[in-house]
Each structure stands twice: as structure tokens, then as C-alpha cells.
Coordinates of C-alpha atoms in Angstrom, one line a residue:
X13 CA -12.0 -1.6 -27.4
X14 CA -9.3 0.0 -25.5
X15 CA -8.9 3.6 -26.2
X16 CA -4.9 4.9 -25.3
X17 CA -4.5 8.2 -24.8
X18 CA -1.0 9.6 -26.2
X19 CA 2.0 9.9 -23.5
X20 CA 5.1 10.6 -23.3
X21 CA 7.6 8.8 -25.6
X22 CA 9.0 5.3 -24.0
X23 CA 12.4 5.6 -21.9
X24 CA 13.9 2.0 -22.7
X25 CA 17.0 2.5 -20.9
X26 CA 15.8 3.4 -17.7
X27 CA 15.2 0.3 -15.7
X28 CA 14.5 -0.6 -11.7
X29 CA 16.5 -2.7 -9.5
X30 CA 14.6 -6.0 -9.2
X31 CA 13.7 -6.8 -5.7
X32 CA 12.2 -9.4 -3.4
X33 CA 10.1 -7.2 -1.5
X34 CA 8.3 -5.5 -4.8
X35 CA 7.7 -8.5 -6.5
X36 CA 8.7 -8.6 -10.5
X37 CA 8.7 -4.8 -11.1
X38 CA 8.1 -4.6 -14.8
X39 CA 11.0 -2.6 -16.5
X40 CA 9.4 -0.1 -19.0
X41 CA 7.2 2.5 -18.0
X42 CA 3.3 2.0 -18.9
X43 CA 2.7 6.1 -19.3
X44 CA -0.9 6.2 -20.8
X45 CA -4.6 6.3 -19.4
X46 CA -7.4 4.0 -20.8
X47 CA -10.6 3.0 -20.9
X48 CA -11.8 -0.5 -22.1
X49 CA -15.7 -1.1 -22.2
X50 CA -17.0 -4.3 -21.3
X51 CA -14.1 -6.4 -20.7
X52 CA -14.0 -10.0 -21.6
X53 CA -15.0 -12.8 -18.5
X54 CA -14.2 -16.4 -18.7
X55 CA -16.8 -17.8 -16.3
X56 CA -19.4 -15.9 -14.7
X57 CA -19.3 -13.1 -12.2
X58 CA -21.9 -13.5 -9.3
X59 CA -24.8 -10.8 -10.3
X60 CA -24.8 -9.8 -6.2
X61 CA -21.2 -8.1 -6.9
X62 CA -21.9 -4.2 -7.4
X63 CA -18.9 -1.9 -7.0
X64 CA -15.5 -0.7 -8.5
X65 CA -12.1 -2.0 -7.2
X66 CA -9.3 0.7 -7.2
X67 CA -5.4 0.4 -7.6
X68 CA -2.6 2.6 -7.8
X69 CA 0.5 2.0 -9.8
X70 CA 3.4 4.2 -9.1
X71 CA 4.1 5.2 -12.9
X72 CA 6.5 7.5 -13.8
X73 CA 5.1 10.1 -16.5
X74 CA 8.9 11.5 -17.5
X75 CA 12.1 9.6 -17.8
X76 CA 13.1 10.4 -13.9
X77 CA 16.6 13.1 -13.4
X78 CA 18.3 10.5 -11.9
X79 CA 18.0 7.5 -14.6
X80 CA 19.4 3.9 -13.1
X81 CA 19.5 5.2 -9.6
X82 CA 15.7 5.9 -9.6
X83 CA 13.3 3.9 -7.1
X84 CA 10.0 2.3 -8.2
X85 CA 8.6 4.0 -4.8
X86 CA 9.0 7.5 -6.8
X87 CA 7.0 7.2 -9.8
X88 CA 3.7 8.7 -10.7
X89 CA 0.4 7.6 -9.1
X90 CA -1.5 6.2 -11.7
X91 CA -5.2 4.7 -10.6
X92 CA -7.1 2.0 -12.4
X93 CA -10.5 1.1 -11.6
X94 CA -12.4 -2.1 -12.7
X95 CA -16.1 -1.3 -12.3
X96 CA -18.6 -5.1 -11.8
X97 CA -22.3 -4.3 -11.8
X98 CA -24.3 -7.2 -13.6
X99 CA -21.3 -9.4 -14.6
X100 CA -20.1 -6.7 -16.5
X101 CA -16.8 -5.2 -16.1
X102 CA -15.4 -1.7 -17.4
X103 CA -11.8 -0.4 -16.8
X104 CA -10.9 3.2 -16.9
X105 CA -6.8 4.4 -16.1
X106 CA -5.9 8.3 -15.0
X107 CA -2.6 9.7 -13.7
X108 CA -3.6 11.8 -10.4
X109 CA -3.4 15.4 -11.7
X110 CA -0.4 15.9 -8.8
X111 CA 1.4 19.6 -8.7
X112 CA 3.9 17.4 -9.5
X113 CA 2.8 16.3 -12.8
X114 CA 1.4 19.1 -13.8
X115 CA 4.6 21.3 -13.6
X116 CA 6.4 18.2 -15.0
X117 CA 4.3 17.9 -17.9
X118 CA 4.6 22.0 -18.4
X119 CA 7.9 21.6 -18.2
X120 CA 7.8 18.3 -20.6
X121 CA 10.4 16.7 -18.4
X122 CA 11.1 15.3 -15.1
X123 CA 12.0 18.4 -12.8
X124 CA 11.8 16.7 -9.6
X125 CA 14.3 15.0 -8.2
X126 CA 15.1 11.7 -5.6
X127 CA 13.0 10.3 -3.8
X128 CA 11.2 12.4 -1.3
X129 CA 14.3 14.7 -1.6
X130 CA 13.2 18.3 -2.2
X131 CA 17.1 19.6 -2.2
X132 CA 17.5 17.7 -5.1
X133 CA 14.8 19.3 -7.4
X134 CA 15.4 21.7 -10.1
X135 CA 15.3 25.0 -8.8
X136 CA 12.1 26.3 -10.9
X137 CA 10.1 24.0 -8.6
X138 CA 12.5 24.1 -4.9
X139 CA 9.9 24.6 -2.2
X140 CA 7.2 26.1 -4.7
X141 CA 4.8 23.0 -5.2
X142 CA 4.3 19.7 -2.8
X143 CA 6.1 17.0 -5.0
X144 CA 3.8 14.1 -3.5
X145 CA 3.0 11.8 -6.3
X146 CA -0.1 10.1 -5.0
X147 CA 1.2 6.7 -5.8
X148 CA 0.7 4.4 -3.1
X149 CA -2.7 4.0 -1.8
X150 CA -6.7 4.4 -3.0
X151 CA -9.4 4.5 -0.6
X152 CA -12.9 6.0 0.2
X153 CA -14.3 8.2 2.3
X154 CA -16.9 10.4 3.1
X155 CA -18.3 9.9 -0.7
X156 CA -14.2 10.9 -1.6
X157 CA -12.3 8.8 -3.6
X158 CA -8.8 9.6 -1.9
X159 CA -5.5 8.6 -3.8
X160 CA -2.6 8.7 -1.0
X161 CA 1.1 9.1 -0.6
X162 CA 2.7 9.3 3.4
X163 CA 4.4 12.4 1.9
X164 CA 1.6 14.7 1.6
X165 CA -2.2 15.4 1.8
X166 CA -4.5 13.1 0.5
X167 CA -5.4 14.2 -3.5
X168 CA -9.1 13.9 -4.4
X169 CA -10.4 11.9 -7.3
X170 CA -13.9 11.4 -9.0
X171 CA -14.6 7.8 -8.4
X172 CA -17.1 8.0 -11.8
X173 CA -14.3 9.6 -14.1
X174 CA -11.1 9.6 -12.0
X175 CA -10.7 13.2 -12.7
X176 CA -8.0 14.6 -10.4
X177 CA -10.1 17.1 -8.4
X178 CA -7.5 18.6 -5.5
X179 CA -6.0 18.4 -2.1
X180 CA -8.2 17.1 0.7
X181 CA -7.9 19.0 4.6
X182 CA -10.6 17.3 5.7
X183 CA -13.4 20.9 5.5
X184 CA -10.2 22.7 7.0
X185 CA -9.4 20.5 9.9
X186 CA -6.3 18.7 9.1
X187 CA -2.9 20.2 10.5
X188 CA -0.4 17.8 10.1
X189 CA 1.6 18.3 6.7
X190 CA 1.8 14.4 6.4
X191 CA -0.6 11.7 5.7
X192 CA -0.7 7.7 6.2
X193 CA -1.2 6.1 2.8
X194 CA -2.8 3.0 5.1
X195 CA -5.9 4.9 7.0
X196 CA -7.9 2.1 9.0
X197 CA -11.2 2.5 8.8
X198 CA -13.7 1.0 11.9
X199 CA -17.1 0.0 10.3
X200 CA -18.6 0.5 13.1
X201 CA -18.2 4.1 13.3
X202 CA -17.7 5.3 10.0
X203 CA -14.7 7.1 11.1
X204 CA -11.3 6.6 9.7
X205 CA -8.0 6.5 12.0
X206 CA -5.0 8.0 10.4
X207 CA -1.4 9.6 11.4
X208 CA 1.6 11.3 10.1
X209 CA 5.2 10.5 10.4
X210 CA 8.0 13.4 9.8
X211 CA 4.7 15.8 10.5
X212 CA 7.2 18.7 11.9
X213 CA 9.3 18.7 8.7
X214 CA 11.7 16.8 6.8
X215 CA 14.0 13.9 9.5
X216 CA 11.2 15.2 12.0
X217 CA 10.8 12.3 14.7
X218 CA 7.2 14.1 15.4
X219 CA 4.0 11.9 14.7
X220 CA 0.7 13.6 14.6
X221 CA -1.9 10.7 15.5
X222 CA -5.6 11.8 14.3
X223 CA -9.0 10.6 13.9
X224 CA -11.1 11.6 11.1
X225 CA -15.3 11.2 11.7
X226 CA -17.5 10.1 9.4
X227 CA -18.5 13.8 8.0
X228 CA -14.9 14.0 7.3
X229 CA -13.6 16.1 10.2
X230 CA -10.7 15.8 12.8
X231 CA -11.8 14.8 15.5
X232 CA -8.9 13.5 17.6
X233 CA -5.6 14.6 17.6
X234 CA -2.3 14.0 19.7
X235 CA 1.5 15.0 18.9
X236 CA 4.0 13.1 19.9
X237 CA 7.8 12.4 19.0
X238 CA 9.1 8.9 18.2
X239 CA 12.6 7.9 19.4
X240 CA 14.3 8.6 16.2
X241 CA 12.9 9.4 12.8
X242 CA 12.4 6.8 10.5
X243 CA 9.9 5.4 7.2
X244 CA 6.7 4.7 9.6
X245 CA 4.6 2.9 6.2
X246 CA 2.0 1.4 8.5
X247 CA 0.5 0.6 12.0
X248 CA -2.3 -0.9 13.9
X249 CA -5.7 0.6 15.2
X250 CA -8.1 -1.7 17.7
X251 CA -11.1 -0.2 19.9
X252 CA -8.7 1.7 22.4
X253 CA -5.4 1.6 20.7
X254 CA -2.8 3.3 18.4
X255 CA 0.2 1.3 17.5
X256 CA 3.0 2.4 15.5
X257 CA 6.0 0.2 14.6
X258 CA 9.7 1.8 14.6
X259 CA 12.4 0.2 12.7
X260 CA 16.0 1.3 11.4
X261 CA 14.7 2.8 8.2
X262 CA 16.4 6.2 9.1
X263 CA 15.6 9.7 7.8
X264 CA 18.7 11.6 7.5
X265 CA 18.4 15.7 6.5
X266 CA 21.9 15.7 6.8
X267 CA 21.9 13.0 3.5
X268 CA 19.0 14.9 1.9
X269 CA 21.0 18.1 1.9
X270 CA 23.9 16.4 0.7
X271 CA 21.7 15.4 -2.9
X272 CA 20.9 11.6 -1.6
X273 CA 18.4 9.5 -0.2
X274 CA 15.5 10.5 2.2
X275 CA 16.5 7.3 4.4
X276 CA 19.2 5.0 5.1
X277 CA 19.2 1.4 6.9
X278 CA 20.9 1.7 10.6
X279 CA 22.0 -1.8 10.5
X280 CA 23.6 -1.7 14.3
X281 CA 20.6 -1.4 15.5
X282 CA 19.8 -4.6 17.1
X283 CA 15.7 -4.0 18.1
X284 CA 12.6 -2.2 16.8
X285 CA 10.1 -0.4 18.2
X286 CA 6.3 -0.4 18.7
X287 CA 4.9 2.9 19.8
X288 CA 1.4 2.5 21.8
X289 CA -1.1 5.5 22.4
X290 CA -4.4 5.8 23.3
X291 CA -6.8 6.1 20.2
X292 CA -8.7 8.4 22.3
X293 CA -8.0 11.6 24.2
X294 CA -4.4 10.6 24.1
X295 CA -1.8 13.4 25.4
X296 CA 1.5 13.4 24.3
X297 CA 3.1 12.0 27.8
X298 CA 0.8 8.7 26.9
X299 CA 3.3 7.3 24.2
X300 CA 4.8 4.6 25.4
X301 CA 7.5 2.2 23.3
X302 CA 8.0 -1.7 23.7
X303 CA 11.2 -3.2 22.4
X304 CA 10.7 -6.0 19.9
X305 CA 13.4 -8.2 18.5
X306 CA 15.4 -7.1 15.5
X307 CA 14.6 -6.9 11.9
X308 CA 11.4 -4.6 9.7
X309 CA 8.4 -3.4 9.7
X310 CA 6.5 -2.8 6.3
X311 CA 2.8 -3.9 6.3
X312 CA 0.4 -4.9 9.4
X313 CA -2.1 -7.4 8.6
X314 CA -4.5 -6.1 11.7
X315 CA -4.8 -5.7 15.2
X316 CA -7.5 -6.7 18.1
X317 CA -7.8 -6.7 22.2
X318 CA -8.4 -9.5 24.0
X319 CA -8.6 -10.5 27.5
X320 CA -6.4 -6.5 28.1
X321 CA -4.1 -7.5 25.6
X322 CA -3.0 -6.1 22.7
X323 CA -3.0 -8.9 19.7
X324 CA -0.7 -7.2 16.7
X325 CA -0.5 -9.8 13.4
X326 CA 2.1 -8.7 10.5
X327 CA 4.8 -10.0 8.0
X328 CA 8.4 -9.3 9.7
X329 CA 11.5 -8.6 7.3
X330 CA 14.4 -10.4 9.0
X331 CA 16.4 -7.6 7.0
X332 CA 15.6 -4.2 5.5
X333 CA 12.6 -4.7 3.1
X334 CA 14.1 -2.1 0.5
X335 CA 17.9 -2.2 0.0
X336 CA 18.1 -0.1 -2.6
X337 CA 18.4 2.8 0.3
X338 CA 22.0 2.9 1.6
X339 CA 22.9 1.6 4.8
X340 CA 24.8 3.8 7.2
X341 CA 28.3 2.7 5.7
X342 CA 26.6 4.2 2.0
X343 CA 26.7 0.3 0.7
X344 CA 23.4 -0.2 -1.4
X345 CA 21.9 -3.7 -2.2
X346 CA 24.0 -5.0 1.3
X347 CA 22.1 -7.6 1.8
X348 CA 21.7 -11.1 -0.1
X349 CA 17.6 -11.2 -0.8
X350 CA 17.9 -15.0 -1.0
X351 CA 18.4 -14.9 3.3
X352 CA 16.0 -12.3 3.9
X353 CA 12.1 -13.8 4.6
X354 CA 9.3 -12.2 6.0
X355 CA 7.6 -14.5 8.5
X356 CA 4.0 -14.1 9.7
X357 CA 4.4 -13.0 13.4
X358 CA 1.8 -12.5 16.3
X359 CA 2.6 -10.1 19.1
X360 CA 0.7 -10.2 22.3
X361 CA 1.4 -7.9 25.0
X362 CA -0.6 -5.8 27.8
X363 CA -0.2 -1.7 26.7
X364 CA -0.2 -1.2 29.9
X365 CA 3.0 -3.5 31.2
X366 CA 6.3 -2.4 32.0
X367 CA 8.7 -0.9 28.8
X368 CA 12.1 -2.2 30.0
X369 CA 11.5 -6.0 28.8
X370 CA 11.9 -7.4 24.9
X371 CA 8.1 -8.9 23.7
X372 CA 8.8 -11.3 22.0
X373 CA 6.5 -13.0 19.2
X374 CA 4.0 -16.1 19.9
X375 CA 6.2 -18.0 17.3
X376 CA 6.1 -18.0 13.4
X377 CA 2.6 -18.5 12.1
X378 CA 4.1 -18.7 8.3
X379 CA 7.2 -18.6 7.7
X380 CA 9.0 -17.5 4.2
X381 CA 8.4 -14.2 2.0
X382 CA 4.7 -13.1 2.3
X383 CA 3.5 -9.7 1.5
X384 CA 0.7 -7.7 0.9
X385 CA -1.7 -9.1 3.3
X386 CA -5.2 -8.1 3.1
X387 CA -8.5 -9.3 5.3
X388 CA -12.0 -8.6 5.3
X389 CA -11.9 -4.8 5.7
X390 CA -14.9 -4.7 7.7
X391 CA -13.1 -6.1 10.7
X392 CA -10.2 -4.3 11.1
X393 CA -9.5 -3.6 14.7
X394 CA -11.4 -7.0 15.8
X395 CA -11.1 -10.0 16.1
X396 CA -10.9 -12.3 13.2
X397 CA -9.6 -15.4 11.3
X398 CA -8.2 -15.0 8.1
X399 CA -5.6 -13.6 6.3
X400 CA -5.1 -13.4 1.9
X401 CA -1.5 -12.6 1.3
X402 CA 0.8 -13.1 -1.2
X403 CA 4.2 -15.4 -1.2
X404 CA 7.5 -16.7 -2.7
X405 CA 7.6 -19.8 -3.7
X406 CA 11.3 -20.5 -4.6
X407 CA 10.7 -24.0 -5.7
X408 CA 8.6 -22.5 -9.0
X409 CA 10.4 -20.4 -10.9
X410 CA 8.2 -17.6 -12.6
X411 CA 8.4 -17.8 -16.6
X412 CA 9.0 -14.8 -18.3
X413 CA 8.7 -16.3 -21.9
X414 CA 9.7 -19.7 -23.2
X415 CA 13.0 -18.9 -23.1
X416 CA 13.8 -17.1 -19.7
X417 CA 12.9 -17.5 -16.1
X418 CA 12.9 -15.0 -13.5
X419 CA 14.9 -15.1 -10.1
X420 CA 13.7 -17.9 -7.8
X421 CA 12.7 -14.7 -5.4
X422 CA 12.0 -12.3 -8.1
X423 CA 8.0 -12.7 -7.9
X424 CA 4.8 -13.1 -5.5
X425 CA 3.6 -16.6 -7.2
X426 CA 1.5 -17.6 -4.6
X427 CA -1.7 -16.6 -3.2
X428 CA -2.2 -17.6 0.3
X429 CA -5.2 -18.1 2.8
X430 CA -3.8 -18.3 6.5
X431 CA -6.4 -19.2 9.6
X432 CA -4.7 -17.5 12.7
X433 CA -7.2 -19.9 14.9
X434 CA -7.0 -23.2 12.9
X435 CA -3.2 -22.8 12.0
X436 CA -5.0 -24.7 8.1
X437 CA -3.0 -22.6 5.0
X438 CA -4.6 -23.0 1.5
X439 CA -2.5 -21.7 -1.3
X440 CA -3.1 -21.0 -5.0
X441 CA -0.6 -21.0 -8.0
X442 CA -2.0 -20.2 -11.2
X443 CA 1.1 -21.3 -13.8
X444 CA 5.0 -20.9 -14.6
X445 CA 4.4 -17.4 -16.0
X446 CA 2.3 -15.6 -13.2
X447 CA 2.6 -13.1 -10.9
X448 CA 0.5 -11.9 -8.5
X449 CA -0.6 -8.3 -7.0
X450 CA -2.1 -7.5 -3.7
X451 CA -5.4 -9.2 -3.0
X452 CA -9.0 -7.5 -2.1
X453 CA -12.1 -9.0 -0.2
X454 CA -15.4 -8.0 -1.5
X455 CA -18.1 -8.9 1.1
X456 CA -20.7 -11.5 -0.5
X457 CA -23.4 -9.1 -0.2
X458 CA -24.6 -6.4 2.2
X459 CA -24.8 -7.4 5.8
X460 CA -22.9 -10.8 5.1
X461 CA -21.0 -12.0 7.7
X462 CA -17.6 -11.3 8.8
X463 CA -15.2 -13.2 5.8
X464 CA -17.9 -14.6 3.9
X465 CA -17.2 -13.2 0.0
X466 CA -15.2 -13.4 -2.7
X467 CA -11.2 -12.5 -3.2
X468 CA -10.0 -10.3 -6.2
X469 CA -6.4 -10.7 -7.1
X470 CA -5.0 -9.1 -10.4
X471 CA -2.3 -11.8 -11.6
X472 CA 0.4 -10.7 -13.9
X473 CA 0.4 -12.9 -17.2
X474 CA 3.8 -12.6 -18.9
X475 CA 3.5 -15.1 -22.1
X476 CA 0.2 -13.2 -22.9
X477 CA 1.7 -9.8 -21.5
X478 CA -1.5 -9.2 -20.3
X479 CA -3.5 -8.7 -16.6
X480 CA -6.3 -10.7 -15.6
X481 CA -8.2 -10.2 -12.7
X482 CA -9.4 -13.1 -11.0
X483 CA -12.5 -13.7 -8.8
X484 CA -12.1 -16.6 -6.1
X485 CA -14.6 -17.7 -3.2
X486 CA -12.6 -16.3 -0.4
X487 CA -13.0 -19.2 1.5
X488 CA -11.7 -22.1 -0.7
X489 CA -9.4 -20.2 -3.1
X490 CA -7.7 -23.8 -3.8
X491 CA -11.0 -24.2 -5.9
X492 CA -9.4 -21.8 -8.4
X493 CA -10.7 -18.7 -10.0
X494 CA -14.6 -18.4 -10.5
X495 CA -14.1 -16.1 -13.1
X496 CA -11.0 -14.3 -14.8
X497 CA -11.5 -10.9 -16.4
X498 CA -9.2 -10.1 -19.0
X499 CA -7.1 -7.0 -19.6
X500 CA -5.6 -6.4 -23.5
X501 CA -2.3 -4.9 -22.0
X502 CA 0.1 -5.3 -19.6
X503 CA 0.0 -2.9 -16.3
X504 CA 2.9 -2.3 -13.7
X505 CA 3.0 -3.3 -10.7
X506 CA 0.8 -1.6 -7.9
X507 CA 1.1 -0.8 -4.4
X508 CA -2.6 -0.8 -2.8
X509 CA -6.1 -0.6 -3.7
X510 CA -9.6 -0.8 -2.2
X511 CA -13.3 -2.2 -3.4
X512 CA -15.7 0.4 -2.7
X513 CA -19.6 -1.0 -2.8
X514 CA -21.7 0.2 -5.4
X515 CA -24.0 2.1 -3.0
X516 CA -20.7 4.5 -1.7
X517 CA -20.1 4.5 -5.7
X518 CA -23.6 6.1 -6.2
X519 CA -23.7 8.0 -3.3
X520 CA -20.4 9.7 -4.3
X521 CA -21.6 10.1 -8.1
X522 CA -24.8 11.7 -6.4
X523 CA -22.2 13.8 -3.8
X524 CA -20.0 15.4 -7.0
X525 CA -23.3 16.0 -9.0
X526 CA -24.4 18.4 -6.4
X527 CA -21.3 19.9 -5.6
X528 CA -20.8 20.5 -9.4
X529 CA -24.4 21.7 -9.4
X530 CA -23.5 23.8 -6.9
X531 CA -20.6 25.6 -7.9
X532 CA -18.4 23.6 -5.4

């Protein structure tokens, strides 16, 4: 039984720009936090899978100041967590207790304005409290279950309860302002690689490149300026290497002070950027920037070295991934989202080469709209096979009821397996009315090796207006779901989300025991 905690009252007017890089962005707000014991399984779990897999939904608590001209990028970051121990499944939804919400939810209205646009915020609240709102990213570390946003700090949550507990500075270490909502973690170190874009202030080209260990301390840290300041979402991390991607998604004060958008899309700008530096003992004089041809960066997939080269795999937008932000004539929604694709490119270069020449990428490994690429976590920064991402398929329109169809772009209705070394592409479809939301791998069990597991994928189900999460062998996901574990309601759309093993899950219950215990 699902028990709903009271929110705030629906706003049914306000509604989001559909888009093909945020798949089919659900149009009312979800505002409420559940719990659901025992959810229902069709098929059978494997009894080896111990652990919880975390989401974040950007969910906006109040009816936002700015109604129709809102972004999804600014709601509320509101974390699920689906916890499999003994092919049993529990589900438990909480808001992140942001300054943000908290003075909204004083206030019982939305007193925050745009989109990472302090100048536009009521004035009870202008430079008082951080307005992150923890909406983008959850992942764990150093027995901390960390809900991020790239605006601010990371914000602590109890991975048992997901009670909001506070700002994390990593014991008093971390100086830049900013945070990456996509830290890579290296599992052979424990330690966590990490950055911040905009780090001396608002339109600041400064990037503060750190390193946190695995007791949760900074342990390397460079400052640097990029070219020109722009939305830096995510990057790559191998053995020796940094690599930071710079595209035409501008920061503009000049347009924040004038009450609009954080960033705008330079659309004469005929090239991007990648930004190398060494992981370690970098100085700021190391960052050096390699002209790649022209379109946008949004999500890596991962990086490795091989024979001195750099090998950098990600989904390229041949336009700007997120339209609703003006370009630099003010036009919004400029560009036709039927001719903009995302191809799977590889880039391989030697960091050490000379700047003045375009690199150019190997070719197109898969070509169309993919997104949301995820691989087995454990070998990020090396080399490695497989990709799981998510794709348009035009051809098969996604059913929104029996009567209506959505866009032929509007939705991610395919799930993907790519092989970077066999070139072979599996792909799943799982009916006219489903939607899919960024995968997971979950290792088969401790010590397995590298891409031997399982695939979690929550699928949208909009006949039932329901979730279901759905378990595939990672390998063969043309097999089909091995099991399907059924939500009773509908959630929103989320950005990112992690599957922590049952051990870190214990050890952090153990880790917030003591604390509690003792007085911390």
C-alpha cells in the first residue's frame, strides 16, 4: 500500500515545452513523497541482487513565478529509491530538504525565480540562501548518499530514510562554490574526480578541477579559465587525464541582470572545445584546448588511454540540446527538433599534440537521437565495450492513450546496447505506449567481471499511467525484461540515478547510526 503524503495543491495550467532532448516530459507536477512496501514483480528477481537504485526527478514543489516560461531543468529535486534484497522490492520518495524549499514552503509559494537567475528572485530571499535545487544527479560516497545540482554544493541525504541531512564540503576541504552533478568515480582508488564550472561567480569562465579521496577529502585541485563561459554538464576522467567539453551554451550576466536566462546559444560559433588537464598535480598553465567540429556537448559516455592517446566516446547534438534558452538574436525554440540528432562519436587524439588543428571524430558509431548513456560504472576511465543508452525511434510513434500519439521525436522508445569493438547494436522496444528513462548496470555479484550483470531501466507506462522498472541481463537485453516491478502511480521524468550495493547501503546505515549516536 502506498502511503501519499499531502502536497501542495496541483497547478494544471502550468505546462513544459516538450522537447527531443528530455524525452516525454510529463505535464503536471507529481508534488508528493511515498513509500510503497513490497512492490509487486512479474517474474523473479535474481536472489544475488542486494542494493537500492536511486533517481532524481526535478519536481517542482510550487507553481514556479514565471508559469509557461518555466524549464523542466528548474524544478525541485525529488529522490526515489527502489530497495532489492531477496526479490523483494520497497520504494520510498522525499523532496531534498533544499534552502530553497524550505523558504519556499515557509513562504507557501514559489519565491525563486528563473532558472539559475538569482536577480530574478523575490527580494526576501536575493543573495540570502543558495537556491540549488538538488535535482539532477544521486550518487554515493564515502557512506554519503549525495543528491547534486552543478549550481551548488552537494546536499546530503540518509540513504535508509532519505532524510535531507545538509550541505557536504567534503570535512572542510572544498573551495570551489560549484559542483559537477556527474562526479566519476575510479574503482580502483575509491576516490571520486569532480570539477566546477562558473566556480568564480556567476558568467565566470573559471573551472576549479578537484579530486576528492576516498575518506572524503580534497586532494587535488587546479584553477583554471576556459575560453569563454558556458553550461559545462559533463566531462571525461581516464588514469592521467581531465577533459572538459566547451560548447556555445553561453552564460551571459549581462542577460541575468536584465531578468532572463542564465545562458543563451551562440549559434555563430562554428567549433567546440575540449579542455585537457592533467588529473594530477596539474597547474593552471597545463590547460590546453583542441578544436572539435561544430555542434553540443551534453553527456559523455566514458573515456580511456590507449597506445598515448586519448579515446573520448559521447552522444554529439548536431544543434543546441535545449532550445528553450534563447539564442543570441533572443529567438527561442530556433531550431526544427526533427533535424537535430545526436550521433555516437569517438574522438581519438594524443593530449599532448599540437592545438592549432580540428580533431575530427573516428566516424559515427550510431547515428540518430540517443541519450542518457550509461556503462558498467566500475570501468569508468578504462577501457571497455559496451554502452546502454536510450534512443528515438521515429518510425514508432509513442501512444499516449488509445486516442492520441505523441510526436514522432517526442520520446526515448528504445533501449540500446552498443559494442564499440564489435560495431553489433541490440535494441529493445517494450510497446506503442512506453517510454523509457536513463538505464543503470548492477554488477552480477561482487567481484564479477567487467559488464557481466543485469540492466535496470524504469519505463514509463502511459495506458496504465504507471512506472515499471524493468530488470534485463545486460548482455542480451533483446531477451526482454527478466522481471518488471510495478509502481501504482505515474512519476516524472528524471535526470540521473545510481545503484549503490547493499554492503555501501549497510555500511552507510551503520556510518549515520554512529554519527547520530554520537551527537554528529
Amino acid at each position: 500500500m502506498a502511503h501519499i503524503v499531502p502536497g501542495v495543491p496541483s497547478s494544471s495550467g502550468t505546462h513544459f515545452p516538450k522537447h527531443y532532448a528530455m524525452s516525454q516530459w510529463n505535464e503536471d507536477h507529481l508534488r508528493f513523497e511515498a513509500d510503497v512496501f513490497e512492490l509487486e514483480v512479474i517474474g523473479e528477481i535474481p536472489s544475488t541482487i542486494h542494493g537500492a537504485f536511486y533517481r532524481v526527478q526535478p519536481d517542482h514543489a510550487f507553481p514556479p513565478r514565471f508559469g509557461e516560461t518555466e524549464i523542466p531543468l528548474n524544478g525541485d529535486g525529488n529522490v526515489s529509491s527502489f530497495y532489492i534484497k531477496d526479490g523483494h522490492v520497497d520504494f520510498k520518495q522525499r523532496y531534498v530538504k533544499t534552502p530553497k524549499l524550505l523558504a519556499e514552503r515557509e513562504a507557501r509559494r514559489a519565491v525563486f525565480g528563473r532558472y539559475r537567475n538569482k536577480y530574478t528572485d523575490e527580494p526576501l530571499v536575493q543573495d540570502v540562501l543558495k537556491g540549488t535545487t538538488a535535482n539532477t544527479h544521486v550518487v554515493f560516497h564515502d557512506n554519503k548518499l549525495m543528491a547534486l545540482k552543478e549550481d551548488a554544493p552537494p546536499m546530503e541525504m540518509d540513504p535508509i530514510t532519505l532524510d535531507t541531512i545538509g550541505y557536504i564540503d567534503y570535512h572542510g576541504t572544498l573551495r570551489c562554490p560549484t559542483h559537477t552533478a556527474h562526479p566519476k568515480a575510479d574503482a580502483d582508488t575509491g576516490e571520486i574526480v569532480c570539477y566546477g564550472y562558473e566556480a568564480a561567480g556567476e558568467a565566470s569562465p573559471d573551472i576549479c578541477s578537484f579530486t576528492v579521496d576516498k575518506t572524503g577529502r580534497v586532494t587535488e585541485e587546479v584553477w583554471f579559465q576556459a575560453p569563454w563561459p558556458c553550461m559545462i554538464h559533463d566531462f571525461w576522467v581516464t588514469e592521467n587525464w581531465v577533459v572538459f567539453p566547451i560548447n556555445g551554451l553561453k552564460a551571459s550576466l549581462e542577460q541575468m541582470k536584465n531578468g532572463g536566462d542564465h545562458f543563451y546559444w551562440d549559434e555563430t560559433l562554428d567549433y567546440q572545445l575540449l579542455g585537457v588537464v592533467p588529473r594530477r598535480g596539474a597547474k593552471p598553465e597545463d590547460a590546453r584546448w583542441f578544436k572539435t567540429p561544430q555542434g553540443c556537448y551534453s553527456h559523455t559516455i566514458n573515456a580511456y588511454e590507449e597506445g598515448g592517446n586519448l579515446v573520448l566516446d559521447a552522444n554529439v547534438w548536431t544543434d543546441v540540446h535545449f532550445p528553450f534558452f534563447p539564442n543570441s538574436k533572443g529567438e527561442r525554440f530556433f531550431t526544427d527538433p526533427t533535424k537535430v540528432t545526436s550521433p555516437i562519436l569517438r574522438y581519438r587524439f594524443d593530449p599532448k599534440r599540437n592545438t592549432d588543428t580540428m580533431i575530427e571524430p573516428e566516424g559515427v558509431h550510431v547515428p540518430g537521437v540517443n541519450e542518457f548513456g550509461r556503462i558498467d560504472d566500475r570501468l569508468l576511465g578504462k577501457k571497455y565495450s559496451r554502452v546502454w543508452i536510450l534512443k528515438v525511434d521515429p518510425t514508432r510513434p509513442v501512444r499516449l492513450n488509445d486516442h492520441e500519439f505523441a510526436a514522432p521525436n517526442a520520446g526515448f522508445n528504445t533501449l540500446v546496447c552498443y559494442n564499440f569493438e564489435t560495431g553489433g547494436l541490440q535494441s529493445y522496444h517494450h510497446g506503442d505506449d512506453s517510454t523509457f528513462q536513463e538505464p543503470v548496470f548492477v554488477p552480477r555479484h561482487e567481484g564479477a567481471a567487467g559488464e557481466d550483470g543485469y540492466l535496470l531501466v524504469l519505463a514509463d507506462r502511459y495506458r496504465e499511467g504507471r512506472n515499471v522498472l524493468l530488470l534485463f541481463e545486460a548482455l542480451d537485453i533483446t531477451r526482454g525484461p527478466i522481471a518488471e516491478i510495478k509502481l501504482p502511480f505515474k512519476l516524472m521524468d528524471g535526470l540521473h540515478g545510481s545503484w549503490v550495493d547493499g554492503k555501501e547501503v549497510e555500511a552507510a546505515r551503520e556510518a549515520s547510526a554512529a554519527r547520530k549516536a554520537g551527537g554528529k
